[in-house]
mmCIF file of C-alpha atoms in Angstrom:
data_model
loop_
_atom_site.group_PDB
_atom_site.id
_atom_site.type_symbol
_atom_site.label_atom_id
_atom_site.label_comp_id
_atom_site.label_asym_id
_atom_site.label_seq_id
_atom_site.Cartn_x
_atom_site.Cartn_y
_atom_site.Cartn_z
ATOM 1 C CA UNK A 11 0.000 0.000 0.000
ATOM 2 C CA UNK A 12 1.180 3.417 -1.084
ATOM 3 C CA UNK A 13 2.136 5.696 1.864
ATOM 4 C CA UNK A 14 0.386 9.191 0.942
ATOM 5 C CA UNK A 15 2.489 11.013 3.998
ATOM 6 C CA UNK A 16 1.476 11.832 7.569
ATOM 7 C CA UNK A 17 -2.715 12.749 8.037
ATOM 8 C CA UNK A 18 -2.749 16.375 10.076
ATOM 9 C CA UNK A 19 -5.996 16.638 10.981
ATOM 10 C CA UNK A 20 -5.642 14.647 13.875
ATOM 11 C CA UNK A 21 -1.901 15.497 14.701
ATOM 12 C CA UNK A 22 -0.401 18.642 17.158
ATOM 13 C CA UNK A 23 -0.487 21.831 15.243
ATOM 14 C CA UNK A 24 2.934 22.604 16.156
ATOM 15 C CA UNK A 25 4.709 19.721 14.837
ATOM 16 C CA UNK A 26 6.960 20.893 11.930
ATOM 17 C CA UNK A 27 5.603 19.226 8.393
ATOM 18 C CA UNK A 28 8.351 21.911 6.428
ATOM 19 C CA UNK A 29 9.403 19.993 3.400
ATOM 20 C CA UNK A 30 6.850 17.225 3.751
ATOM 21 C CA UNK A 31 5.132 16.569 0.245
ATOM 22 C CA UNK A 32 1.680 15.450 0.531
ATOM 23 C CA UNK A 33 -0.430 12.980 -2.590
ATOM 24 C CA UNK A 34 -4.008 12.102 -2.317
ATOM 25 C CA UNK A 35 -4.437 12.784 1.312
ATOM 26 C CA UNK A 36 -7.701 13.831 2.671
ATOM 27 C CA UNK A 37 -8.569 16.654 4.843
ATOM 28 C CA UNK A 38 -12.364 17.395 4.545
ATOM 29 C CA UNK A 39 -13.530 18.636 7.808
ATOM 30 C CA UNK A 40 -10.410 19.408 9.672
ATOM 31 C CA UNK A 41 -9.251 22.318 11.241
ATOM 32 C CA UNK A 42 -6.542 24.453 10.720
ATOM 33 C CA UNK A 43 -7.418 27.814 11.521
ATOM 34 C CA UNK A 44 -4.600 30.014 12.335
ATOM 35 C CA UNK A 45 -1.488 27.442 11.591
ATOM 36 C CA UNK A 46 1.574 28.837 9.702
ATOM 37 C CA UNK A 47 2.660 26.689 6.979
ATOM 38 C CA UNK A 48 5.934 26.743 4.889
ATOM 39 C CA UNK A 49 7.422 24.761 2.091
ATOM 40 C CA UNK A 50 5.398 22.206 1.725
ATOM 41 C CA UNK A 51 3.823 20.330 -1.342
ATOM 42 C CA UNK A 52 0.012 19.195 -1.450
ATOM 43 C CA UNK A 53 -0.573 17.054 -4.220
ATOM 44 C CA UNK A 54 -4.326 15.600 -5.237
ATOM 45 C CA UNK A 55 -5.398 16.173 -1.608
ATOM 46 C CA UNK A 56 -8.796 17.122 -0.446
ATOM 47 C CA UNK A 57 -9.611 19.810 2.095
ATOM 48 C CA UNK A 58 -13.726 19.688 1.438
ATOM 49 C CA UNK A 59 -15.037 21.760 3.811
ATOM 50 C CA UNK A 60 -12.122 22.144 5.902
ATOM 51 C CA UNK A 61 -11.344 25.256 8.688
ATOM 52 C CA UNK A 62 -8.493 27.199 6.918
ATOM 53 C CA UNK A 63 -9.475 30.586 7.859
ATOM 54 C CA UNK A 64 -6.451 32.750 8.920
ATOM 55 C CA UNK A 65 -4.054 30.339 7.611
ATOM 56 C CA UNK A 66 -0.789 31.722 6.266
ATOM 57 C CA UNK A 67 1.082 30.110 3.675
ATOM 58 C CA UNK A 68 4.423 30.852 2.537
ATOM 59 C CA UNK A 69 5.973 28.833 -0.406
ATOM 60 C CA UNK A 70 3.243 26.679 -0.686
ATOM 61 C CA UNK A 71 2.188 24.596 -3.352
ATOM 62 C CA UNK A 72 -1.205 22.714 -4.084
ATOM 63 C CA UNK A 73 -1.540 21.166 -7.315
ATOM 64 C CA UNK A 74 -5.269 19.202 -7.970
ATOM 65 C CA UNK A 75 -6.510 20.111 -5.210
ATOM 66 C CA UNK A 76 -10.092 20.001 -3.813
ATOM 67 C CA UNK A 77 -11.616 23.068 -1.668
ATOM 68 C CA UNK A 78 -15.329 22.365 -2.002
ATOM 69 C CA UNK A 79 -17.017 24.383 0.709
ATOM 70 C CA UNK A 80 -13.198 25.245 2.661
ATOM 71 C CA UNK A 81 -13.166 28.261 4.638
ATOM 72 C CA UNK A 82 -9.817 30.517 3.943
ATOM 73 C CA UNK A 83 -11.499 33.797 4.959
ATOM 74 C CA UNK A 84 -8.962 36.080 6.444
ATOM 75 C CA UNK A 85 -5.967 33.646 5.341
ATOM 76 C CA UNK A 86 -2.640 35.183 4.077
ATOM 77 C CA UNK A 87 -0.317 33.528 1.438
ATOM 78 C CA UNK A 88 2.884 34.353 -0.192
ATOM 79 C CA UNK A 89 4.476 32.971 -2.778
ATOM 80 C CA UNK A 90 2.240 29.891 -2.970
ATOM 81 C CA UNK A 91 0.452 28.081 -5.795
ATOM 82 C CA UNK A 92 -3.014 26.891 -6.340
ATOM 83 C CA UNK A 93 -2.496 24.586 -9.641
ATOM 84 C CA UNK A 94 -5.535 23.356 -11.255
ATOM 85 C CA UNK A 95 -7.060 23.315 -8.225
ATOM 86 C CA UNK A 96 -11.518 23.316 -7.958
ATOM 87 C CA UNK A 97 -12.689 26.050 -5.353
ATOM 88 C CA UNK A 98 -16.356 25.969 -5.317
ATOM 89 C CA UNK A 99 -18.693 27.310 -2.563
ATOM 90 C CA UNK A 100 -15.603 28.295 -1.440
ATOM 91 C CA UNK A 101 -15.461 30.817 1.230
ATOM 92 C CA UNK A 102 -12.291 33.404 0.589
ATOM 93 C CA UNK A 103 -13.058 36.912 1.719
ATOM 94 C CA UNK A 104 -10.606 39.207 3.721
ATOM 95 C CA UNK A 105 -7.633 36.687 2.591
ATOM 96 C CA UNK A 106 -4.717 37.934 0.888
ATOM 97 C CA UNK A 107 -2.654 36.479 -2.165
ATOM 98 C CA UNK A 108 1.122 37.993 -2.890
ATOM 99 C CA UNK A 109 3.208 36.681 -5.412
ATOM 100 C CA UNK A 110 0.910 33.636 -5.924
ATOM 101 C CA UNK A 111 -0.313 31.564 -8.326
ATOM 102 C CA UNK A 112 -4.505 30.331 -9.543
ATOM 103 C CA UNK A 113 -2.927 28.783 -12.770
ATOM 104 C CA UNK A 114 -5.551 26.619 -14.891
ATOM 105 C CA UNK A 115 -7.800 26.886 -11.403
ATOM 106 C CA UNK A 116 -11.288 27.120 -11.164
ATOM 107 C CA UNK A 117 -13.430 29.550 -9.219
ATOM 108 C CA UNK A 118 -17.114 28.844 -9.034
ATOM 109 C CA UNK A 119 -19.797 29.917 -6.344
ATOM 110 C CA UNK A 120 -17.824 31.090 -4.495
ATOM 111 C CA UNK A 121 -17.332 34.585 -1.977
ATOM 112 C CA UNK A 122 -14.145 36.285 -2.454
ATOM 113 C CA UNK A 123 -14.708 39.639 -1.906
ATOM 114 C CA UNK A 124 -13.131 41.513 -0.220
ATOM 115 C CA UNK A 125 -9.757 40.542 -1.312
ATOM 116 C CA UNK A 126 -6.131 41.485 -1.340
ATOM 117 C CA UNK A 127 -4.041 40.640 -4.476
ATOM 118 C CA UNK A 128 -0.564 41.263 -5.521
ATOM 119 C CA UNK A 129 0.871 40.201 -8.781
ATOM 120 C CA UNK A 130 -1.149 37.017 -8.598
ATOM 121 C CA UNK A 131 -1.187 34.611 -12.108
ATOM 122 C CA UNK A 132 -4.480 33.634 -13.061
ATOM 123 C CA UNK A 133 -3.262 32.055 -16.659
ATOM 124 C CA UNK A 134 -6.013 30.143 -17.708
ATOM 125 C CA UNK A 135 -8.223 30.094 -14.548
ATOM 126 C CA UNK A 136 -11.469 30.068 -14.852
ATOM 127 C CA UNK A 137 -13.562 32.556 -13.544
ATOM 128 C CA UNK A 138 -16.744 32.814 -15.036
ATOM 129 C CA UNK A 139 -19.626 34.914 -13.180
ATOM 130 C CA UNK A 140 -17.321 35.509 -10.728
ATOM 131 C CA UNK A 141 -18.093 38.547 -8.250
ATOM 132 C CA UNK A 142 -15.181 40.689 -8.351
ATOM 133 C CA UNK A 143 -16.605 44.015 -8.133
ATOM 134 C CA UNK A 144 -13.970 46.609 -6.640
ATOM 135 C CA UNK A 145 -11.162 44.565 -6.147
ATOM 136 C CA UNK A 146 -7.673 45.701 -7.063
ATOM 137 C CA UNK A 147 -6.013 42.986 -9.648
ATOM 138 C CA UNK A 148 -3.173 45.695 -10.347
ATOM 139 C CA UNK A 149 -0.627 43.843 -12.094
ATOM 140 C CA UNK A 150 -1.842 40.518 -12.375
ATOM 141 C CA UNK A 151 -1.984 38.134 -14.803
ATOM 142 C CA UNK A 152 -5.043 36.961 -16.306
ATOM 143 C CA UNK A 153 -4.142 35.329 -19.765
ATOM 144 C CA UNK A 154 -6.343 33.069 -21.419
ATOM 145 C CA UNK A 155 -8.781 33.243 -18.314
ATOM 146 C CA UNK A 156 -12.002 31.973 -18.504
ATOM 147 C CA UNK A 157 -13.796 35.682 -17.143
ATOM 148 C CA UNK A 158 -17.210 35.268 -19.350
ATOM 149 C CA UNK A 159 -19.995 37.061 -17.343
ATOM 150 C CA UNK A 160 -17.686 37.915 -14.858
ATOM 151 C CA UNK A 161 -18.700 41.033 -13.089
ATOM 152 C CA UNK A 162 -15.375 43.240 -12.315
ATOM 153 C CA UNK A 163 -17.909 46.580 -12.028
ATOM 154 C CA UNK A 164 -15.246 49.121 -10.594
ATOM 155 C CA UNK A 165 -12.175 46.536 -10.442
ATOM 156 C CA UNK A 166 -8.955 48.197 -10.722
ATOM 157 C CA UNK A 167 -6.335 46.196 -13.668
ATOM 158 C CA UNK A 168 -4.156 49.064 -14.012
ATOM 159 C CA UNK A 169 -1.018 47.117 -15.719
ATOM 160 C CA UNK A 170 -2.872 43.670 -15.521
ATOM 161 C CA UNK A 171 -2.838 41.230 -18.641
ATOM 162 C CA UNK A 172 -6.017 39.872 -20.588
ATOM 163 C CA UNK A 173 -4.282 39.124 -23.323
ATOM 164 C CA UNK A 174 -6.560 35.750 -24.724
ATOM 165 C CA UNK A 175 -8.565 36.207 -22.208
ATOM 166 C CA UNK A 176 -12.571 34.942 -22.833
ATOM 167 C CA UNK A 177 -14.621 38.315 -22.195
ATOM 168 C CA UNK A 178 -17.666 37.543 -23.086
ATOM 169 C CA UNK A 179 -20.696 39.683 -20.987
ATOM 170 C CA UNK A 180 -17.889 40.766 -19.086
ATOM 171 C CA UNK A 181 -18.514 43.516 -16.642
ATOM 172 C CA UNK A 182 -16.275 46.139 -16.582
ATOM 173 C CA UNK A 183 -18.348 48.698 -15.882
ATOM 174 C CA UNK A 184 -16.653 51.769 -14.529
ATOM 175 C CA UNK A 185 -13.380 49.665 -13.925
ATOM 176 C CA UNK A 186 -9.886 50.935 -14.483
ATOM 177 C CA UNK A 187 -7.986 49.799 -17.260
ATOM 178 C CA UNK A 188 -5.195 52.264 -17.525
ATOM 179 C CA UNK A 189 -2.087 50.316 -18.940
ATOM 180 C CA UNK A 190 -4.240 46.834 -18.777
ATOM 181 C CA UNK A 191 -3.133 44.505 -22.008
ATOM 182 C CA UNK A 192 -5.882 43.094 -23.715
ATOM 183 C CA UNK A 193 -7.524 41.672 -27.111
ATOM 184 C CA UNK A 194 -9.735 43.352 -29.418
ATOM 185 C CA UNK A 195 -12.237 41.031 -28.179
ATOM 186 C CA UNK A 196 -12.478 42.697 -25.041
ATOM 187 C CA UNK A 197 -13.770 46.203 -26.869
ATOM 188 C CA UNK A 198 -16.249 44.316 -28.317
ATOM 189 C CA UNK A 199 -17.553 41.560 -26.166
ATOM 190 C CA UNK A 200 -17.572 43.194 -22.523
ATOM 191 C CA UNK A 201 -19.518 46.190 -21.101
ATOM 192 C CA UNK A 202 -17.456 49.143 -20.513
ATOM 193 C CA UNK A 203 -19.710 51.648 -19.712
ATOM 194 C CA UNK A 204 -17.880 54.373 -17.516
ATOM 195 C CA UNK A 205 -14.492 52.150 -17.988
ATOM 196 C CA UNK A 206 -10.974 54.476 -17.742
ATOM 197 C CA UNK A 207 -8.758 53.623 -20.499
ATOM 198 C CA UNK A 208 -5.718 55.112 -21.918
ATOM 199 C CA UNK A 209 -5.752 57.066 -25.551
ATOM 200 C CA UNK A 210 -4.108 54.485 -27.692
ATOM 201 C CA UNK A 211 -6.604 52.019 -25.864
ATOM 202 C CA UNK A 212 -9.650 54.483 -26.801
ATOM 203 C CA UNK A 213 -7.923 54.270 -31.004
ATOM 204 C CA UNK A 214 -8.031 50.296 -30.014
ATOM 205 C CA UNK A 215 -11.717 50.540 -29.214
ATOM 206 C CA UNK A 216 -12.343 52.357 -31.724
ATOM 207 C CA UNK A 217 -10.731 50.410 -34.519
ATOM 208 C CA UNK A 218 -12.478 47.543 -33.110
ATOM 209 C CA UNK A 219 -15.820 49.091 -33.178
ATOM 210 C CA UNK A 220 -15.538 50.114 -36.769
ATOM 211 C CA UNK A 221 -14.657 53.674 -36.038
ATOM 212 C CA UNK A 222 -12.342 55.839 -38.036
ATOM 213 C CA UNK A 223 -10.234 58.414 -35.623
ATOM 214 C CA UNK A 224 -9.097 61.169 -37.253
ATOM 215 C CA UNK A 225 -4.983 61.071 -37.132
ATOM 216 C CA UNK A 226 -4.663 57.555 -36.871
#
């Protein structure tokens, strides 16, 4: 029989798991509210309605992971990775994300808001009908996202990239999108009613609107 590493749900919060890789464990239910946890690898593991609020992370990585119903509100993490990981139901607001990673993730149902993020990757995550409405994604990376009917109403991407991004009936109603990379898609298939852009993003609206500016 395959030994998947040591179960913590049921072991002293202070023992030191630093290093430890984890495969296919399961953690639904537990409780680790408040534990500090660095360098560590979670790999196919299952934390279904598991107690993760105020966790901190740092160097982290989960990769298949299952967060069904988990609670991370008020959780910090930095420089850790969610890859291809399902949140769903999930409960995430007041947590904060620096210099981490959603890659190829998926985000569904869930409350997020309010939320802290710093140069986070969210290559091809999905986040469709997402509620992201004021929250500052400055910088981050949002490439070939799944963000159809998300609603980012007010959302700050000042230097963030949508390049191949899916945009459809997305909201970016009064957002900012000073400096933001994106497709010609995006001028076309989301709602930008009261959006801030730059000038040579106003020609790329345009252009993609069939509009003629004088000059260009």
């Amino acid at each position: 029989m395959r030994d998947t590493g040591p179960d913590l749900s049921n072991t002293d919060s202070d023992f030191d798991f630093e290093g430890t890789d984890f495969d296919g464990e399961d953690f639904s239910d537990a409780t680790f509210a408040g534990e500090t946890w660095q360098h560590r690898n979670y790999t196919g593991c299952t934390f279904r309605d598991t107690d993760m609020s105020n966790l901190v992370t740092e160097s982290v990585t989960f990769t298949d992971c299952d967060f069904t119903g988990a609670d991370l509100t008020g959780s910090q993490h930095s420089g850790s990775a969610f890859r291809n990981c399902h949140f769903e139901y999930t409960r995430m607001w007041d947590s904060t994300f620096r210099h981490s990673s959603f890659m190829g993730s998926v985000i569904r149902e869930s409350r997020i808001r309010p939320l802290t993020l710093e140069e986070v990757d969210f290559t091809l995550a999905s986040l469709g009908e997402i509620d992201l409405r004021g929250v500052d994604l400055s910088g981050c990376r949002l490439r070939e996202a799944n963000l159809v009917k998300a609603d980012l109403r007010k959302a700050i991407l000042r230097g963030a990239d949508l390049t191949g991004a899916r945009t459809g009936d997305l909201r970016l109603d009064d957002a900012d999108l000073e400096g933001a990379r994106v497709d010609a898609a995006l001028w076309t298939s989301a709602r930008l009613t009261g959006a801030r852009i730059e000038m040579h993003q106003a020609v790329s609206y345009a252009a993609a609107n069939g509009l003629r500016v004088a000059g260009h």
